[in-house]
Amino acid sequence: MTNHDRKPIHIPGSIQPHGLLLALSTELEILQVSNNTQEYLGKEPKDLLGQSLSYLLDARTVEAIEQYLVKKIGSVNAFKVSIMTLNGERYFDSIAHRTEEVLILELEPTSSSELSFLSFQALAGEAIANMQSTSNLTEFLHLVAVNTREITAFDRVMVYQFDHQGAGSVIAEAKREDLSPYLGLHYPATDIPQQARELYTRCLLRFIPDLNAQPVKLVPIENPTTQQPLDLSLSVLRSFDSCCVEYHQNIGVTALLVISLVQEQQLWGLIACHHETPKHIPYEMRKICEFLGRIVSLELAHKVSQSELDYKVKLKSLQSEFIESISQADNFIDALIKPEIRLLDLVGASGAAVCLNDEITLVGATPDINRVQALIEWADTQVNDNLFVTDSLPKLYPEAVTFKDTTSGLLLLRISQVLRYYILWFRPEVIQTVHWAGNPNESIQVEADGNVTLCPRKSFENWQETVQLTSLPWKQCEIDSALALKNAIVGIVLSKADELAKINLELERSNRELASFAYAASHDLKEPLRGIYNFSTVLLEDYAQVLDDDGIECLQTVVSLSVRMETLINALLRLSQLGQTQLRQQQINLNELLNQVIDVFHASRQDSELIDIRIPRPLPTVECDPVLVNEVFSNLISNAFKYNDKTESWVEIGYQGEQGSRGAGEAGENKTINSQLPITFYVRDNGIGIPEHHLETIFRLFKRLHSQEKYGGGAGAGLAIVKKIVELHGGHIWVESSIGFGSTFYFTLK
Ligand code: ADP
């Protein structure tokens, strides 16, 4: 509470001197008068007090006034009256209103006896037509200032708007050219005390033609029946507060006209008219201004919502264009951040970060990646309904103080927690360069006893106040826009996943079909092939004598080709069988498995004593299908000796990794490997080597690098089968080689 808030301004006990006031009882007896009746009516107060109103006014006027007694309290009405004085007949604008106890009649002298409806219509009508010509709020308010100035001819007309804390700012202005502008200036809430604000919402126009004029006291000062001071809340002549005088004198104002702009019973703003010198405007003219104020208030609601609507429409169209383009894009993430400006405009941000699986892309003005990452970690704990919004991040997350320039405001969307999909938008600190009209704290003084005194400010120089660590607030329509994007992305991600799942199913189905086709085909081919072989053998054995040498040779070729073909078909059969095989995984000690392979290998060769198979350290125990892994080692070892031209050929089998950590323990006993990483096994030889450009092709089915008769022949299917088995285990196979020195086949089983 300031001293100003404590001092009631609606019961000053005096009026301004440009008119006179009569307080009447409900029987129209004069109870109080202003102490200037002599000046206007040629009668002293004492001559009037206790008199009936008919002593002053004619019967018709008195009758009209009586009507007001039945009217609702608070309503004000005006009419013209003429009063006979010593100097002849005088005309007055008579303004009547009722309080609980009394009827207050205020008389302002006027030159004309008639209300001029036409001039009222001309002035108001034109102003209204002008103001309605625009739908833009700023332009509209400018026209309000210009038209009000035209009607009132005041030096300066300003439109103030109050913020939610009651501070005002000048948002439109029309002024005499030589005056310095006040447009954009802010005024602290204390400039218009709470009491005055309340009065502004009840009494829509306040007029002070001369701030230097001496107020005129009421006689008697209190209502003689109630012993209470007269409530002048709705009085047009109510005198003004000394504080108000001093305040306006500081800015060189002598005459003042203030029109209230009210929205839903709240004071939205004011149209304030200032004049350097005393300035009187007739009641009639003031009524036009009040009327205009009401129209502006009405239009305002419409214009404010129109400008909000315009922005919403803009966001909506941006949103739908955006969503359409990301849903059609092959790479929706790219579409999200290109063009960058679209992502920012969507919510009116100046920076953004798109986080997909921890991969962060920054757009516009943002903190660095590490800070964004840390911010996501923190904000994730604050998210409510997948959304976190603040316009003062550094107050909640102190680390943000260091990057308040980019991120005083944060809007975070969590699109998927599992996939770690987030979009963050940033707004900078509004170093709200507020231009205060003078230091707002200067208008308040705290006295020694702790009481706060309101003193008019002496200085009206601009100074800037920084609203620290705060960004512009996020509007609901901007948040809605972000949420719409989220829903679209979720839809797109889900439908993409759906598509992928369908493709996978289709792929599995066609793979199965292919495998069963290959199996059936190779199986069925074997029978006619056996026939060809058998009949050719019969021909060779039983009809050799009727064939010449060429014929015999041809038949021998048919036999050997059908043998080869059987080998190929068997390979194909094996491969297609593998395609349908279910792995029978178990914990297998690879040393034992390898021993079996070597035993079989020895048994199948005559020169087994010459075979040098090296195993530098015991192999681990792993989970695998032993029959299939046996096939892998058999194939690779057999190839190692087959494609080898050295007199001392050898093969080495092992695995990569630290001794002990992945292999057998100190005592040589086998260990199970628990490592998450797949183990890379190798089979190395000192054979002929493989040319660089065949390192991949050798794994293809029926691919051989040599002619049939060289290196013991073969179907060219061994490595294709090995590859299939490795892949069935979830592993990979590859080869490194050096021509003339040897090859190393690597594989994993995971
Ligand atoms: P095959 O041995 O029956 O011809 P593979 O599929 O086992 O069929 O091998 C394909 C080809 O890869 C072989 O023909 C050979 O040219 C080459 N190859 C395989 N293993 C080795 C090796 N250890 N050293 C050199 N070449 C090899």
Short mmCIF file of C-alpha atoms in Angstrom, two decimals, residues 170-583:
data_model
loop_
_atom_site.label_atom_id
_atom_site.label_comp_id
_atom_site.label_asym_id
_atom_site.label_seq_id
_atom_site.Cartn_x
_atom_site.Cartn_y
_atom_site.Cartn_z
CA VAL A 170 2.68 3.73 -25.15
CA ILE A 171 1.67 1.70 -28.18
CA ALA A 172 0.29 4.48 -30.37
CA GLU A 173 0.72 8.21 -30.45
CA ALA A 174 -0.41 11.30 -32.37
CA LYS A 175 1.22 14.58 -31.36
CA ARG A 176 2.19 18.10 -32.18
CA GLU A 177 5.22 17.83 -34.40
CA ASP A 178 7.60 19.73 -32.15
CA LEU A 179 7.00 17.48 -29.13
CA SER A 180 9.36 14.63 -28.42
CA PRO A 181 7.77 11.21 -28.91
CA TYR A 182 6.67 9.01 -26.03
CA LEU A 183 5.89 6.10 -28.32
CA GLY A 184 7.44 2.87 -26.97
CA LEU A 185 7.99 4.26 -23.49
CA HIS A 186 7.03 2.13 -20.54
CA TYR A 187 5.45 3.40 -17.34
CA PRO A 188 5.63 1.51 -14.08
CA ALA A 189 2.44 0.26 -12.49
CA THR A 190 2.87 2.74 -9.63
CA ASP A 191 2.24 5.65 -12.01
CA ILE A 192 -1.45 4.87 -11.95
CA PRO A 193 -2.39 3.73 -8.46
CA GLN A 194 -4.84 0.91 -7.96
CA GLN A 195 -7.64 3.27 -6.82
CA ALA A 196 -7.32 5.35 -9.92
CA ARG A 197 -7.43 2.21 -12.07
CA GLU A 198 -10.66 1.13 -10.40
CA LEU A 199 -12.19 4.53 -10.99
CA TYR A 200 -11.13 4.35 -14.64
CA THR A 201 -13.09 1.14 -15.10
CA ARG A 202 -16.22 2.70 -13.53
CA CYS A 203 -15.99 6.17 -14.98
CA LEU A 204 -14.82 5.90 -18.56
CA LEU A 205 -13.74 9.49 -19.05
CA ARG A 206 -11.75 11.81 -16.87
CA PHE A 207 -11.32 15.46 -17.76
CA ILE A 208 -9.08 18.05 -16.12
CA PRO A 209 -9.04 21.26 -18.20
CA ASP A 210 -6.55 23.03 -15.94
CA LEU A 211 -4.27 21.33 -13.48
CA ASN A 212 -3.37 24.68 -11.97
CA ALA A 213 -6.97 25.62 -11.20
CA GLN A 214 -7.86 25.87 -7.54
CA PRO A 215 -10.40 23.26 -6.42
CA VAL A 216 -13.74 24.48 -5.06
CA LYS A 217 -14.84 23.05 -1.74
CA LEU A 218 -18.28 21.63 -1.10
CA VAL A 219 -20.52 23.42 1.40
CA PRO A 220 -21.04 21.81 3.79
CA ILE A 221 -18.09 19.46 3.36
CA GLU A 222 -20.15 16.45 4.52
CA ASN A 223 -23.64 15.33 3.66
CA PRO A 224 -25.79 16.81 6.51
CA THR A 225 -28.06 13.72 6.69
CA THR A 226 -25.43 10.99 6.56
CA GLN A 227 -22.48 12.98 7.99
CA GLN A 228 -20.40 11.29 5.32
CA PRO A 229 -18.21 12.90 2.66
CA LEU A 230 -19.87 12.96 -0.75
CA ASP A 231 -18.87 10.05 -3.03
CA LEU A 232 -17.69 11.72 -6.22
CA SER A 233 -16.59 8.54 -8.06
CA LEU A 234 -18.82 9.27 -11.03
CA SER A 235 -18.66 13.05 -10.81
CA VAL A 236 -17.39 14.74 -13.94
CA LEU A 237 -16.08 17.67 -11.93
CA ARG A 238 -14.32 15.68 -9.17
CA SER A 239 -11.16 17.49 -8.18
CA PHE A 240 -7.81 15.84 -8.63
CA ASP A 241 -5.09 14.64 -6.41
CA SER A 242 -2.03 16.80 -5.72
CA CYS A 243 0.18 13.90 -6.74
CA CYS A 244 -1.48 13.83 -10.14
CA VAL A 245 -0.80 17.57 -10.54
CA GLU A 246 2.87 17.26 -9.71
CA TYR A 247 3.26 14.21 -11.92
CA HIS A 248 1.87 15.98 -14.95
CA GLN A 249 3.63 19.24 -14.25
CA ASN A 250 6.88 17.29 -14.53
CA ILE A 251 6.04 16.47 -18.11
CA GLY A 252 4.69 19.92 -18.91
CA VAL A 253 1.00 19.00 -19.04
CA THR A 254 -1.75 21.35 -17.89
CA ALA A 255 -4.88 19.87 -19.44
CA LEU A 256 -5.71 16.19 -19.36
CA LEU A 257 -8.35 13.98 -20.91
CA VAL A 258 -8.26 10.25 -20.25
CA ILE A 259 -10.55 7.73 -21.90
CA SER A 260 -10.68 4.20 -20.54
CA LEU A 261 -10.35 1.12 -22.74
CA VAL A 262 -12.02 -1.76 -20.98
CA GLN A 263 -12.00 -5.43 -21.90
CA GLU A 264 -14.15 -7.87 -19.97
CA GLN A 265 -14.46 -5.45 -17.04
CA GLN A 266 -10.68 -5.10 -16.89
CA LEU A 267 -8.79 -1.95 -17.72
CA TRP A 268 -6.98 -2.91 -20.94
CA GLY A 269 -5.49 0.52 -21.53
CA LEU A 270 -6.15 4.22 -21.79
CA ILE A 271 -6.34 6.89 -24.42
CA ALA A 272 -4.50 9.75 -22.73
CA CYS A 273 -4.70 13.27 -24.15
CA HIS A 274 -2.22 15.89 -22.93
CA HIS A 275 -2.17 19.62 -23.54
CA GLU A 276 0.48 22.07 -22.50
CA THR A 277 -1.90 24.92 -21.69
CA PRO A 278 -5.34 24.91 -20.06
CA LYS A 279 -7.88 23.52 -22.47
CA HIS A 280 -11.59 23.25 -22.14
CA ILE A 281 -13.67 20.98 -24.27
CA PRO A 282 -17.41 20.95 -23.95
CA TYR A 283 -19.20 18.08 -22.27
CA GLU A 284 -20.79 17.15 -25.56
CA MET A 285 -17.40 16.69 -27.18
CA ARG A 286 -16.22 14.64 -24.24
CA LYS A 287 -19.26 12.42 -24.67
CA ILE A 288 -18.18 11.81 -28.26
CA CYS A 289 -14.75 10.79 -26.96
CA GLU A 290 -16.28 8.48 -24.37
CA PHE A 291 -18.47 6.96 -27.04
CA LEU A 292 -15.43 6.46 -29.26
CA GLY A 293 -13.63 4.84 -26.34
CA ARG A 294 -16.48 2.34 -26.02
CA ILE A 295 -16.34 1.58 -29.74
CA VAL A 296 -12.55 1.17 -29.56
CA SER A 297 -12.95 -1.19 -26.59
CA LEU A 298 -15.40 -3.28 -28.59
CA GLU A 299 -13.28 -3.26 -31.75
CA LEU A 300 -10.20 -3.99 -29.69
CA ALA A 301 -11.45 -7.41 -28.64
CA HIS A 302 -12.06 -8.17 -32.26
CA LYS A 303 -8.72 -6.76 -33.48
CA VAL A 304 -6.69 -8.48 -30.76
CA SER A 305 -8.27 -11.81 -31.55
CA GLN A 306 -7.93 -11.08 -35.27
CA SER A 307 -4.18 -10.51 -34.93
CA GLU A 308 -3.90 -13.69 -32.83
CA LEU A 309 -5.97 -15.50 -35.41
CA ASP A 310 -3.76 -14.26 -38.25
CA TYR A 311 -0.74 -15.72 -36.47
CA LYS A 312 -2.55 -18.97 -35.78
CA VAL A 313 -3.56 -19.28 -39.43
CA LYS A 314 0.03 -18.64 -40.47
CA LEU A 315 1.26 -21.36 -38.11
CA LYS A 316 -1.42 -23.77 -39.28
CA SER A 317 -0.54 -23.41 -42.94
CA LEU A 318 3.16 -23.76 -42.14
CA GLN A 319 2.35 -26.83 -40.11
CA SER A 320 0.39 -28.59 -42.83
CA GLU A 321 2.98 -27.79 -45.50
CA PHE A 322 5.69 -29.06 -43.15
CA ILE A 323 3.91 -32.27 -42.26
CA GLU A 324 3.07 -33.01 -45.87
CA SER A 325 6.67 -32.57 -46.95
CA ILE A 326 8.15 -34.74 -44.19
CA SER A 327 5.62 -37.48 -44.75
CA GLN A 328 6.48 -37.62 -48.45
CA ALA A 329 10.24 -37.40 -48.02
CA ASP A 330 12.38 -40.52 -48.29
CA ASN A 331 14.46 -39.26 -45.43
CA PHE A 332 12.07 -37.53 -43.09
CA ILE A 333 14.88 -36.37 -40.80
CA ASP A 334 16.39 -34.39 -43.64
CA ALA A 335 12.99 -32.95 -44.45
CA LEU A 336 12.65 -31.94 -40.82
CA ILE A 337 15.68 -29.67 -40.83
CA LYS A 338 15.61 -28.43 -44.41
CA PRO A 339 14.89 -25.63 -44.87
CA GLU A 340 16.07 -24.69 -41.40
CA ILE A 341 13.89 -21.61 -41.16
CA ARG A 342 10.72 -23.68 -41.45
CA LEU A 343 11.50 -25.66 -38.30
CA LEU A 344 12.15 -22.41 -36.43
CA ASP A 345 9.11 -20.55 -37.76
CA LEU A 346 6.85 -23.38 -36.75
CA VAL A 347 7.00 -22.23 -33.13
CA GLY A 348 8.66 -18.83 -33.51
CA ALA A 349 12.05 -19.93 -32.19
CA SER A 350 15.53 -18.74 -33.07
CA GLY A 351 17.28 -22.09 -32.63
CA ALA A 352 16.45 -25.78 -32.62
CA ALA A 353 18.06 -29.17 -32.02
CA VAL A 354 16.84 -32.44 -33.47
CA CYS A 355 18.03 -35.46 -31.52
CA LEU A 356 17.54 -38.86 -33.10
CA ASN A 357 19.19 -41.81 -31.39
CA ASP A 358 21.71 -39.49 -29.72
CA GLU A 359 22.66 -38.00 -33.05
CA ILE A 360 22.05 -34.28 -32.63
CA THR A 361 21.56 -31.79 -35.45
CA LEU A 362 21.62 -28.10 -34.57
CA VAL A 363 19.73 -25.41 -36.44
CA GLY A 364 19.99 -21.64 -35.94
CA ALA A 365 21.18 -20.08 -32.67
CA THR A 366 21.76 -22.88 -30.16
CA PRO A 367 24.09 -23.95 -27.36
CA ASP A 368 26.85 -26.42 -28.37
CA ILE A 369 26.17 -30.15 -28.79
CA ASN A 370 27.48 -31.17 -25.34
CA ARG A 371 25.29 -28.63 -23.62
CA VAL A 372 22.30 -29.68 -25.66
CA GLN A 373 22.99 -33.30 -24.70
CA ALA A 374 23.21 -32.45 -21.00
CA LEU A 375 20.08 -30.31 -21.30
CA ILE A 376 18.14 -33.22 -22.82
CA GLU A 377 19.22 -35.50 -19.95
CA TRP A 378 17.95 -32.96 -17.45
CA ALA A 379 14.80 -31.93 -19.30
CA ASP A 380 13.83 -35.56 -19.79
CA THR A 381 13.21 -35.75 -16.05
CA GLN A 382 10.99 -32.65 -16.18
CA VAL A 383 8.87 -33.67 -19.14
CA ASN A 384 5.16 -33.83 -18.57
CA ASP A 385 3.08 -35.51 -21.24
CA ASN A 386 6.11 -35.55 -23.55
CA LEU A 387 6.41 -31.77 -23.36
CA PHE A 388 8.54 -29.33 -21.41
CA VAL A 389 8.09 -25.59 -21.84
CA THR A 390 9.66 -22.68 -20.02
CA ASP A 391 10.44 -19.05 -20.76
CA SER A 392 13.00 -18.83 -17.98
CA LEU A 393 15.19 -21.92 -18.25
CA PRO A 394 18.17 -20.52 -16.29
CA LYS A 395 15.92 -20.12 -13.24
CA LEU A 396 15.12 -23.85 -13.30
CA TYR A 397 18.41 -25.15 -14.73
CA PRO A 398 21.23 -22.94 -13.46
CA GLU A 399 23.75 -24.31 -16.01
CA ALA A 400 21.73 -22.47 -18.67
CA VAL A 401 22.97 -19.13 -17.33
CA THR A 402 26.08 -19.64 -19.42
CA PHE A 403 24.04 -19.96 -22.61
CA LYS A 404 21.11 -17.68 -21.76
CA ASP A 405 21.81 -15.68 -24.91
CA THR A 406 20.46 -18.53 -26.99
CA THR A 407 18.42 -20.47 -24.49
CA SER A 408 16.44 -18.53 -21.94
CA GLY A 409 13.31 -20.12 -23.37
CA LEU A 410 13.04 -23.85 -24.10
CA LEU A 411 10.31 -25.91 -25.73
CA LEU A 412 11.19 -29.60 -25.70
CA LEU A 413 9.19 -32.35 -27.35
CA ARG A 414 9.83 -35.97 -26.53
CA ILE A 415 8.79 -37.93 -29.58
CA SER A 416 10.01 -41.30 -28.38
CA GLN A 417 11.83 -42.10 -25.17
CA VAL A 418 12.87 -45.58 -26.31
CA LEU A 419 14.30 -44.35 -29.60
CA ARG A 420 15.59 -41.14 -27.96
CA TYR A 421 13.83 -38.86 -30.42
CA TYR A 422 13.62 -35.24 -29.22
CA ILE A 423 13.11 -31.86 -30.78
CA LEU A 424 14.17 -28.80 -28.83
CA TRP A 425 13.45 -25.18 -29.70
CA PHE A 426 15.31 -22.29 -28.16
CA ARG A 427 14.55 -18.62 -27.56
CA PRO A 428 17.10 -16.05 -26.52
CA GLU A 429 17.00 -13.91 -23.43
CA VAL A 430 14.90 -10.90 -24.28
CA ILE A 431 17.31 -8.39 -23.06
CA GLN A 432 13.94 -6.75 -22.94
CA THR A 433 15.23 -3.40 -23.80
CA VAL A 434 12.43 -1.72 -22.05
CA HIS A 435 12.44 2.00 -22.34
CA TRP A 436 11.11 3.21 -19.05
CA ALA A 437 9.93 6.74 -18.91
CA GLY A 438 12.21 7.60 -16.01
CA ASN A 439 13.41 5.21 -13.35
CA PRO A 440 10.34 3.29 -12.18
CA ASN A 441 11.80 2.94 -8.70
CA GLU A 442 12.11 6.67 -8.31
CA SER A 443 8.39 7.12 -7.94
CA ILE A 444 8.47 5.24 -4.66
CA GLN A 445 10.10 6.42 -1.46
CA VAL A 446 10.28 4.41 1.68
CA GLU A 447 10.08 6.69 4.69
CA ALA A 448 11.91 6.22 7.96
CA ASP A 449 8.82 4.65 9.56
CA GLY A 450 8.69 2.10 6.75
CA ASN A 451 5.72 3.69 5.05
CA VAL A 452 5.88 3.85 1.31
CA THR A 453 5.24 7.25 -0.21
CA LEU A 454 4.38 7.77 -3.79
CA CYS A 455 6.29 10.69 -5.21
CA PRO A 456 6.06 11.84 -8.76
CA ARG A 457 9.23 11.15 -10.63
CA LYS A 458 11.47 14.03 -11.50
CA SER A 459 13.20 12.41 -14.38
CA PHE A 460 11.69 11.28 -17.62
CA GLU A 461 14.83 10.24 -19.35
CA ASN A 462 14.86 6.83 -20.87
CA TRP A 463 16.65 4.12 -19.17
CA GLN A 464 16.76 0.48 -19.92
CA GLU A 465 15.77 -2.24 -17.66
CA THR A 466 16.78 -5.74 -18.52
CA VAL A 467 14.38 -8.48 -17.78
CA GLN A 468 17.00 -11.05 -17.01
CA LEU A 469 17.10 -14.76 -17.81
CA THR A 470 13.73 -14.67 -19.50
CA SER A 471 12.64 -15.17 -23.07
CA LEU A 472 9.42 -14.13 -24.73
CA PRO A 473 6.71 -16.47 -23.53
CA TRP A 474 5.62 -19.41 -25.72
CA LYS A 475 2.09 -18.92 -26.99
CA GLN A 476 -0.41 -21.76 -26.73
CA CYS A 477 -0.78 -21.82 -30.52
CA GLU A 478 3.02 -22.29 -30.84
CA ILE A 479 2.95 -25.17 -28.37
CA ASP A 480 0.01 -26.68 -30.27
CA SER A 481 2.00 -26.36 -33.47
CA ALA A 482 4.89 -28.32 -31.94
CA LEU A 483 2.51 -31.00 -30.69
CA ALA A 484 0.98 -31.37 -34.14
CA LEU A 485 4.46 -31.93 -35.56
CA LYS A 486 5.12 -34.56 -32.92
CA ASN A 487 1.95 -36.46 -33.77
CA ALA A 488 2.86 -36.35 -37.44
CA ILE A 489 6.36 -37.67 -36.77
CA VAL A 490 5.06 -40.45 -34.56
CA GLY A 491 2.65 -41.38 -37.36
CA ILE A 492 5.40 -41.35 -39.96
CA VAL A 493 7.86 -43.34 -37.85
CA LEU A 494 5.19 -45.92 -37.06
CA SER A 495 4.07 -46.26 -40.65
CA LYS A 496 7.71 -46.60 -41.80
CA ALA A 497 8.26 -49.34 -39.21
CA ASP A 498 5.08 -50.99 -40.42
CA GLU A 499 6.28 -50.83 -44.01
CA LEU A 500 9.63 -52.34 -43.02
CA ALA A 501 7.99 -55.15 -41.11
CA LYS A 502 5.85 -55.94 -44.17
CA ILE A 503 8.90 -55.96 -46.45
CA ASN A 504 10.73 -58.27 -44.05
CA LEU A 505 7.83 -60.69 -43.98
CA GLU A 506 7.65 -60.65 -47.76
CA LEU A 507 11.39 -61.22 -47.99
CA GLU A 508 11.28 -64.13 -45.58
CA ARG A 509 8.43 -65.68 -47.52
CA SER A 510 10.19 -65.40 -50.88
CA ASN A 511 13.45 -66.70 -49.37
CA ARG A 512 11.64 -69.72 -48.04
CA GLU A 513 10.00 -70.27 -51.41
CA LEU A 514 13.34 -69.99 -53.18
CA ALA A 515 15.00 -72.44 -50.83
CA SER A 516 12.23 -75.00 -51.21
CA PHE A 517 12.26 -74.49 -54.98
CA ALA A 518 16.05 -75.05 -55.11
CA TYR A 519 15.66 -78.10 -52.90
CA ALA A 520 12.85 -79.60 -54.98
CA ALA A 521 14.58 -78.81 -58.28
CA SER A 522 17.94 -80.30 -57.26
CA HIS A 523 16.27 -83.30 -55.70
CA ASP A 524 14.16 -83.99 -58.80
CA LEU A 525 17.10 -83.44 -61.15
CA LYS A 526 19.07 -86.20 -59.50
CA GLU A 527 16.78 -88.94 -60.78
CA PRO A 528 17.08 -88.29 -64.56
CA LEU A 529 20.77 -87.66 -64.02
CA ARG A 530 21.19 -91.05 -62.44
CA GLY A 531 19.41 -92.48 -65.52
CA ILE A 532 21.82 -90.74 -67.90
CA TYR A 533 24.76 -92.02 -65.89
CA ASN A 534 23.42 -95.57 -65.68
CA PHE A 535 22.51 -95.84 -69.34
CA SER A 536 25.84 -94.35 -70.43
CA THR A 537 27.66 -96.89 -68.26
CA VAL A 538 25.58 -99.71 -69.73
CA LEU A 539 26.39 -98.49 -73.25
CA LEU A 540 30.09 -98.36 -72.40
CA GLU A 541 30.16 -101.79 -70.80
CA ASP A 542 27.81 -103.75 -73.12
CA TYR A 543 28.07 -101.95 -76.46
CA ALA A 544 31.73 -100.89 -76.53
CA GLN A 545 32.39 -103.27 -79.42
CA VAL A 546 29.79 -101.59 -81.74
CA LEU A 547 31.13 -98.09 -81.03
CA ASP A 548 34.21 -96.56 -82.55
CA ASP A 549 36.82 -94.69 -80.45
CA ASP A 550 35.10 -91.30 -80.87
CA GLY A 551 31.79 -92.77 -79.75
CA ILE A 552 33.43 -94.32 -76.69
CA GLU A 553 35.14 -91.06 -75.83
CA CYS A 554 31.84 -89.18 -76.13
CA LEU A 555 30.12 -91.62 -73.83
CA GLN A 556 32.99 -91.38 -71.32
CA THR A 557 32.53 -87.59 -71.34
CA VAL A 558 28.79 -88.02 -70.73
CA VAL A 559 29.62 -90.21 -67.73
CA SER A 560 32.17 -87.78 -66.26
CA LEU A 561 29.88 -84.77 -66.90
CA SER A 562 27.00 -86.50 -65.15
CA VAL A 563 29.31 -87.26 -62.22
CA ARG A 564 30.25 -83.60 -62.12
CA MET A 565 26.68 -82.57 -62.44
CA GLU A 566 25.75 -84.76 -59.52
CA THR A 567 28.44 -83.08 -57.46
CA LEU A 568 26.99 -79.69 -58.40
CA ILE A 569 23.44 -80.77 -57.66
CA ASN A 570 24.52 -82.19 -54.30
CA ALA A 571 26.16 -78.88 -53.47
CA LEU A 572 23.01 -77.03 -54.45
CA LEU A 573 20.94 -79.41 -52.41
CA ARG A 574 23.15 -78.91 -49.39
CA LEU A 575 22.94 -75.16 -49.72
CA SER A 576 19.17 -75.15 -50.07
CA GLN A 577 18.92 -77.51 -47.11
CA LEU A 578 20.93 -75.03 -45.08
CA GLY A 579 18.40 -72.34 -45.99
CA GLN A 580 15.75 -74.32 -44.14
CA THR A 581 17.91 -75.56 -41.32
CA GLN A 582 17.14 -74.72 -37.71
CA LEU A 583 20.36 -74.21 -35.78
#
